[in-house]
Amino acid sequence: MTAVPEKPSYPAGSQVGLAIAISNTGKVPCIRDIGRHLRELVVMTADGAVQLWSSNHCLATAGDEVRILQPGEKFDFGTKWVGSTSEPGCGKHTRLGPGDYLLVAKLGPKASAPVPFRLT
C-alpha cells in the first residue's frame, strides 16, 4: 500500500489530487476487504506529529468491498483535497497555508510510509 500525491507541489488554495494504491506484491491471489470504511488518506504536519485532515471525516464509509487481488494487481482510489483541515463528522474546516505536509494511506490498522508534498 502506498500514499500517492498526484504531484509533489501544488499552489495553496488549489485542489490537491491524493490517492491510495493497494497492490498484491505476493505470488498468489489475495482476498482482501478494501472497502471504503477501511481505506483512509490522512494529511499530516511535516513532522508527522499532527493529523490535519482525513478522507473519512466527511465521506460515507459504510460497506465492505471484498476483492481478489491477483499477483501484481493494483487498485488505485483517489480523491481531491481542498487544502483545509477536517474533523470527525465533517465539522469546522480551516484553510491551510503554504508549507510542507505528509500524506499517509491507511487500510484498516496498516499505514503506508509517509510521502511529502508541498503547498506553495
mmCIF file with all atom_site columns, C-alpha atoms in Angstrom:
data_model
loop_
_atom_site.group_PDB
_atom_site.id
_atom_site.type_symbol
_atom_site.label_atom_id
_atom_site.label_alt_id
_atom_site.label_comp_id
_atom_site.label_asym_id
_atom_site.label_entity_id
_atom_site.label_seq_id
_atom_site.pdbx_PDB_ins_code
_atom_site.Cartn_x
_atom_site.Cartn_y
_atom_site.Cartn_z
_atom_site.occupancy
_atom_site.B_iso_or_equiv
_atom_site.pdbx_formal_charge
_atom_site.auth_seq_id
_atom_site.auth_comp_id
_atom_site.auth_asym_id
_atom_site.auth_atom_id
_atom_site.pdbx_PDB_model_num
ATOM 1   C CA . MET A 1 1   ? 0.000   0.000   0.000  1.00 0.00 ? 1   MET A CA 1
ATOM 2   C CA . THR A 1 2   ? 1.308   3.402   -0.978 1.00 0.00 ? 2   THR A CA 1
ATOM 3   C CA . ALA A 1 3   ? 0.224   7.010   -0.479 1.00 0.00 ? 3   ALA A CA 1
ATOM 4   C CA . VAL A 1 4   ? 0.322   8.888   -3.789 1.00 0.00 ? 4   VAL A CA 1
ATOM 5   C CA . PRO A 1 5   ? 0.133   12.670  -4.165 1.00 0.00 ? 5   PRO A CA 1
ATOM 6   C CA . GLU A 1 6   ? -0.523  13.306  -7.886 1.00 0.00 ? 6   GLU A CA 1
ATOM 7   C CA . LYS A 1 7   ? 2.226   15.959  -7.915 1.00 0.00 ? 7   LYS A CA 1
ATOM 8   C CA . PRO A 1 8   ? 4.980   16.892  -5.440 1.00 0.00 ? 8   PRO A CA 1
ATOM 9   C CA . SER A 1 9   ? 3.826   20.527  -5.256 1.00 0.00 ? 9   SER A CA 1
ATOM 10  C CA . TYR A 1 10  ? 0.565   22.468  -5.620 1.00 0.00 ? 10  TYR A CA 1
ATOM 11  C CA . PRO A 1 11  ? -0.355  26.150  -5.341 1.00 0.00 ? 11  PRO A CA 1
ATOM 12  C CA . ALA A 1 12  ? -2.021  26.849  -1.975 1.00 0.00 ? 12  ALA A CA 1
ATOM 13  C CA . GLY A 1 13  ? -5.790  27.055  -2.439 1.00 0.00 ? 13  GLY A CA 1
ATOM 14  C CA . SER A 1 14  ? -5.905  24.611  -5.359 1.00 0.00 ? 14  SER A CA 1
ATOM 15  C CA . GLN A 1 15  ? -7.388  21.122  -5.305 1.00 0.00 ? 15  GLN A CA 1
ATOM 16  C CA . VAL A 1 16  ? -4.740  18.541  -4.450 1.00 0.00 ? 16  VAL A CA 1
ATOM 17  C CA . GLY A 1 17  ? -5.026  15.084  -6.015 1.00 0.00 ? 17  GLY A CA 1
ATOM 18  C CA . LEU A 1 18  ? -4.353  12.351  -3.453 1.00 0.00 ? 18  LEU A CA 1
ATOM 19  C CA . ALA A 1 19  ? -4.610  8.577   -3.831 1.00 0.00 ? 19  ALA A CA 1
ATOM 20  C CA . ILE A 1 20  ? -4.068  5.258   -2.118 1.00 0.00 ? 20  ILE A CA 1
ATOM 21  C CA . ALA A 1 21  ? -2.552  2.467   -4.207 1.00 0.00 ? 21  ALA A CA 1
ATOM 22  C CA . ILE A 1 22  ? -3.195  -1.078  -2.972 1.00 0.00 ? 22  ILE A CA 1
ATOM 23  C CA . SER A 1 23  ? -1.160  -3.852  -4.628 1.00 0.00 ? 23  SER A CA 1
ATOM 24  C CA . ASN A 1 24  ? -0.693  -7.572  -4.303 1.00 0.00 ? 24  ASN A CA 1
ATOM 25  C CA . THR A 1 25  ? 3.087   -7.951  -4.296 1.00 0.00 ? 25  THR A CA 1
ATOM 26  C CA . GLY A 1 26  ? 2.863   -11.663 -3.481 1.00 0.00 ? 26  GLY A CA 1
ATOM 27  C CA . LYS A 1 27  ? 2.964   -14.681 -5.763 1.00 0.00 ? 27  LYS A CA 1
ATOM 28  C CA . VAL A 1 28  ? -0.571  -15.942 -5.044 1.00 0.00 ? 28  VAL A CA 1
ATOM 29  C CA . PRO A 1 29  ? -4.012  -14.309 -5.208 1.00 0.00 ? 29  PRO A CA 1
ATOM 30  C CA . CYS A 1 30  ? -5.023  -12.420 -2.088 1.00 0.00 ? 30  CYS A CA 1
ATOM 31  C CA . ILE A 1 31  ? -8.593  -11.962 -0.813 1.00 0.00 ? 31  ILE A CA 1
ATOM 32  C CA . ARG A 1 32  ? -8.884  -8.604  0.941  1.00 0.00 ? 32  ARG A CA 1
ATOM 33  C CA . ASP A 1 33  ? -11.628 -6.251  2.069  1.00 0.00 ? 33  ASP A CA 1
ATOM 34  C CA . ILE A 1 34  ? -10.660 -2.882  0.620  1.00 0.00 ? 34  ILE A CA 1
ATOM 35  C CA . GLY A 1 35  ? -13.989 -1.246  1.474  1.00 0.00 ? 35  GLY A CA 1
ATOM 36  C CA . ARG A 1 36  ? -14.384 2.490   1.938  1.00 0.00 ? 36  ARG A CA 1
ATOM 37  C CA . HIS A 1 37  ? -14.635 2.069   5.720  1.00 0.00 ? 37  HIS A CA 1
ATOM 38  C CA . LEU A 1 38  ? -11.086 0.644   5.764  1.00 0.00 ? 38  LEU A CA 1
ATOM 39  C CA . ARG A 1 39  ? -9.431  2.995   3.244  1.00 0.00 ? 39  ARG A CA 1
ATOM 40  C CA . GLU A 1 40  ? -8.264  6.364   4.507  1.00 0.00 ? 40  GLU A CA 1
ATOM 41  C CA . LEU A 1 41  ? -5.978  9.138   3.335  1.00 0.00 ? 41  LEU A CA 1
ATOM 42  C CA . VAL A 1 42  ? -4.508  11.387  6.018  1.00 0.00 ? 42  VAL A CA 1
ATOM 43  C CA . VAL A 1 43  ? -2.674  14.714  5.663  1.00 0.00 ? 43  VAL A CA 1
ATOM 44  C CA . MET A 1 44  ? -0.272  15.473  8.499  1.00 0.00 ? 44  MET A CA 1
ATOM 45  C CA . THR A 1 45  ? 2.146   18.191  9.516  1.00 0.00 ? 45  THR A CA 1
ATOM 46  C CA . ALA A 1 46  ? 5.640   17.835  8.016  1.00 0.00 ? 46  ALA A CA 1
ATOM 47  C CA . ASP A 1 47  ? 6.958   16.343  11.268 1.00 0.00 ? 47  ASP A CA 1
ATOM 48  C CA . GLY A 1 48  ? 4.130   13.783  11.359 1.00 0.00 ? 48  GLY A CA 1
ATOM 49  C CA . ALA A 1 49  ? 3.025   14.953  14.806 1.00 0.00 ? 49  ALA A CA 1
ATOM 50  C CA . VAL A 1 50  ? -0.450  16.304  13.961 1.00 0.00 ? 50  VAL A CA 1
ATOM 51  C CA . GLN A 1 51  ? -3.204  14.904  11.743 1.00 0.00 ? 51  GLN A CA 1
ATOM 52  C CA . LEU A 1 52  ? -4.754  17.817  9.847  1.00 0.00 ? 52  LEU A CA 1
ATOM 53  C CA . TRP A 1 53  ? -7.234  16.102  7.519  1.00 0.00 ? 53  TRP A CA 1
ATOM 54  C CA . SER A 1 54  ? -8.782  12.673  6.937  1.00 0.00 ? 54  SER A CA 1
ATOM 55  C CA . SER A 1 55  ? -10.685 11.455  3.893  1.00 0.00 ? 55  SER A CA 1
ATOM 56  C CA . ASN A 1 56  ? -13.027 9.615   6.271  1.00 0.00 ? 56  ASN A CA 1
ATOM 57  C CA . HIS A 1 57  ? -14.205 12.680  8.190  1.00 0.00 ? 57  HIS A CA 1
ATOM 58  C CA . CYS A 1 58  ? -16.664 13.890  5.537  1.00 0.00 ? 58  CYS A CA 1
ATOM 59  C CA . LEU A 1 59  ? -17.252 10.892  3.245  1.00 0.00 ? 59  LEU A CA 1
ATOM 60  C CA . ALA A 1 60  ? -19.582 7.943   3.752  1.00 0.00 ? 60  ALA A CA 1
ATOM 61  C CA . THR A 1 61  ? -17.543 4.973   4.907  1.00 0.00 ? 61  THR A CA 1
ATOM 62  C CA . ALA A 1 62  ? -20.037 2.083   5.144  1.00 0.00 ? 62  ALA A CA 1
ATOM 63  C CA . GLY A 1 63  ? -19.849 -1.149  3.209  1.00 0.00 ? 63  GLY A CA 1
ATOM 64  C CA . ASP A 1 64  ? -17.457 -3.974  2.528  1.00 0.00 ? 64  ASP A CA 1
ATOM 65  C CA . GLU A 1 65  ? -15.649 -4.350  -0.788 1.00 0.00 ? 65  GLU A CA 1
ATOM 66  C CA . VAL A 1 66  ? -14.008 -7.753  -0.800 1.00 0.00 ? 66  VAL A CA 1
ATOM 67  C CA . ARG A 1 67  ? -11.734 -8.227  -3.801 1.00 0.00 ? 67  ARG A CA 1
ATOM 68  C CA . ILE A 1 68  ? -9.463  -10.955 -5.065 1.00 0.00 ? 68  ILE A CA 1
ATOM 69  C CA . LEU A 1 69  ? -6.198  -9.265  -5.946 1.00 0.00 ? 69  LEU A CA 1
ATOM 70  C CA . GLN A 1 70  ? -4.159  -11.282 -8.417 1.00 0.00 ? 70  GLN A CA 1
ATOM 71  C CA . PRO A 1 71  ? -0.342  -11.241 -8.126 1.00 0.00 ? 71  PRO A CA 1
ATOM 72  C CA . GLY A 1 72  ? 0.874   -7.868  -9.379 1.00 0.00 ? 72  GLY A CA 1
ATOM 73  C CA . GLU A 1 73  ? -2.650  -6.408  -9.497 1.00 0.00 ? 73  GLU A CA 1
ATOM 74  C CA . LYS A 1 74  ? -3.115  -2.862  -8.203 1.00 0.00 ? 74  LYS A CA 1
ATOM 75  C CA . PHE A 1 75  ? -6.156  -0.803  -7.227 1.00 0.00 ? 75  PHE A CA 1
ATOM 76  C CA . ASP A 1 76  ? -5.971  2.995   -7.019 1.00 0.00 ? 76  ASP A CA 1
ATOM 77  C CA . PHE A 1 77  ? -8.518  5.064   -5.134 1.00 0.00 ? 77  PHE A CA 1
ATOM 78  C CA . GLY A 1 78  ? -8.234  8.839   -5.364 1.00 0.00 ? 78  GLY A CA 1
ATOM 79  C CA . THR A 1 79  ? -9.829  11.980  -4.036 1.00 0.00 ? 79  THR A CA 1
ATOM 80  C CA . LYS A 1 80  ? -9.326  15.729  -4.160 1.00 0.00 ? 80  LYS A CA 1
ATOM 81  C CA . TRP A 1 81  ? -8.276  17.643  -1.045 1.00 0.00 ? 81  TRP A CA 1
ATOM 82  C CA . VAL A 1 82  ? -9.137  21.348  -0.942 1.00 0.00 ? 82  VAL A CA 1
ATOM 83  C CA . GLY A 1 83  ? -6.286  22.252  1.415  1.00 0.00 ? 83  GLY A CA 1
ATOM 84  C CA . SER A 1 84  ? -8.192  22.592  4.671  1.00 0.00 ? 84  SER A CA 1
ATOM 85  C CA . THR A 1 85  ? -8.360  20.766  7.978  1.00 0.00 ? 85  THR A CA 1
ATOM 86  C CA . SER A 1 86  ? -11.180 18.386  8.840  1.00 0.00 ? 86  SER A CA 1
ATOM 87  C CA . GLU A 1 87  ? -12.844 16.988  11.942 1.00 0.00 ? 87  GLU A CA 1
ATOM 88  C CA . PRO A 1 88  ? -14.906 13.848  12.567 1.00 0.00 ? 88  PRO A CA 1
ATOM 89  C CA . GLY A 1 89  ? -18.490 14.423  11.449 1.00 0.00 ? 89  GLY A CA 1
ATOM 90  C CA . CYS A 1 90  ? -17.340 16.994  8.885  1.00 0.00 ? 90  CYS A CA 1
ATOM 91  C CA . GLY A 1 91  ? -17.276 19.879  11.354 1.00 0.00 ? 91  GLY A CA 1
ATOM 92  C CA . LYS A 1 92  ? -15.210 23.046  11.178 1.00 0.00 ? 92  LYS A CA 1
ATOM 93  C CA . HIS A 1 93  ? -12.653 23.464  8.380  1.00 0.00 ? 93  HIS A CA 1
ATOM 94  C CA . THR A 1 94  ? -9.651  25.791  8.442  1.00 0.00 ? 94  THR A CA 1
ATOM 95  C CA . ARG A 1 95  ? -7.752  26.612  5.239  1.00 0.00 ? 95  ARG A CA 1
ATOM 96  C CA . LEU A 1 96  ? -4.072  25.647  5.437  1.00 0.00 ? 96  LEU A CA 1
ATOM 97  C CA . GLY A 1 97  ? -1.363  27.851  4.008  1.00 0.00 ? 97  GLY A CA 1
ATOM 98  C CA . PRO A 1 98  ? 1.833   27.213  2.113  1.00 0.00 ? 98  PRO A CA 1
ATOM 99  C CA . GLY A 1 99  ? 4.169   24.662  3.635  1.00 0.00 ? 99  GLY A CA 1
ATOM 100 C CA . ASP A 1 100 ? 5.322   21.075  3.678  1.00 0.00 ? 100 ASP A CA 1
ATOM 101 C CA . TYR A 1 101 ? 2.912   18.258  4.521  1.00 0.00 ? 101 TYR A CA 1
ATOM 102 C CA . LEU A 1 102 ? 2.862   14.456  4.671  1.00 0.00 ? 102 LEU A CA 1
ATOM 103 C CA . LEU A 1 103 ? 0.355   12.090  3.065  1.00 0.00 ? 103 LEU A CA 1
ATOM 104 C CA . VAL A 1 104 ? -0.284  8.708   4.714  1.00 0.00 ? 104 VAL A CA 1
ATOM 105 C CA . ALA A 1 105 ? -2.521  5.978   3.285  1.00 0.00 ? 105 ALA A CA 1
ATOM 106 C CA . LYS A 1 106 ? -4.280  3.578   5.643  1.00 0.00 ? 106 LYS A CA 1
ATOM 107 C CA . LEU A 1 107 ? -6.074  0.296   5.109  1.00 0.00 ? 107 LEU A CA 1
ATOM 108 C CA . GLY A 1 108 ? -7.573  -0.826  8.398  1.00 0.00 ? 108 GLY A CA 1
ATOM 109 C CA . PRO A 1 109 ? -4.809  -0.883  11.025 1.00 0.00 ? 109 PRO A CA 1
ATOM 110 C CA . LYS A 1 110 ? -1.991  -0.748  8.446  1.00 0.00 ? 110 LYS A CA 1
ATOM 111 C CA . ALA A 1 111 ? -0.409  2.523   7.351  1.00 0.00 ? 111 ALA A CA 1
ATOM 112 C CA . SER A 1 112 ? 1.898   3.385   4.465  1.00 0.00 ? 112 SER A CA 1
ATOM 113 C CA . ALA A 1 113 ? 5.146   5.232   4.748  1.00 0.00 ? 113 ALA A CA 1
ATOM 114 C CA . PRO A 1 114 ? 4.514   8.995   4.771  1.00 0.00 ? 114 PRO A CA 1
ATOM 115 C CA . VAL A 1 115 ? 5.048   10.786  1.451  1.00 0.00 ? 115 VAL A CA 1
ATOM 116 C CA . PRO A 1 116 ? 5.919   14.507  1.470  1.00 0.00 ? 116 PRO A CA 1
ATOM 117 C CA . PHE A 1 117 ? 4.239   17.133  -0.697 1.00 0.00 ? 117 PHE A CA 1
ATOM 118 C CA . ARG A 1 118 ? 4.167   20.918  -0.661 1.00 0.00 ? 118 ARG A CA 1
ATOM 119 C CA . LEU A 1 119 ? 1.685   23.761  -0.914 1.00 0.00 ? 119 LEU A CA 1
ATOM 120 C CA . THR A 1 120 ? 3.329   26.877  -2.368 1.00 0.00 ? 120 THR A CA 1
#
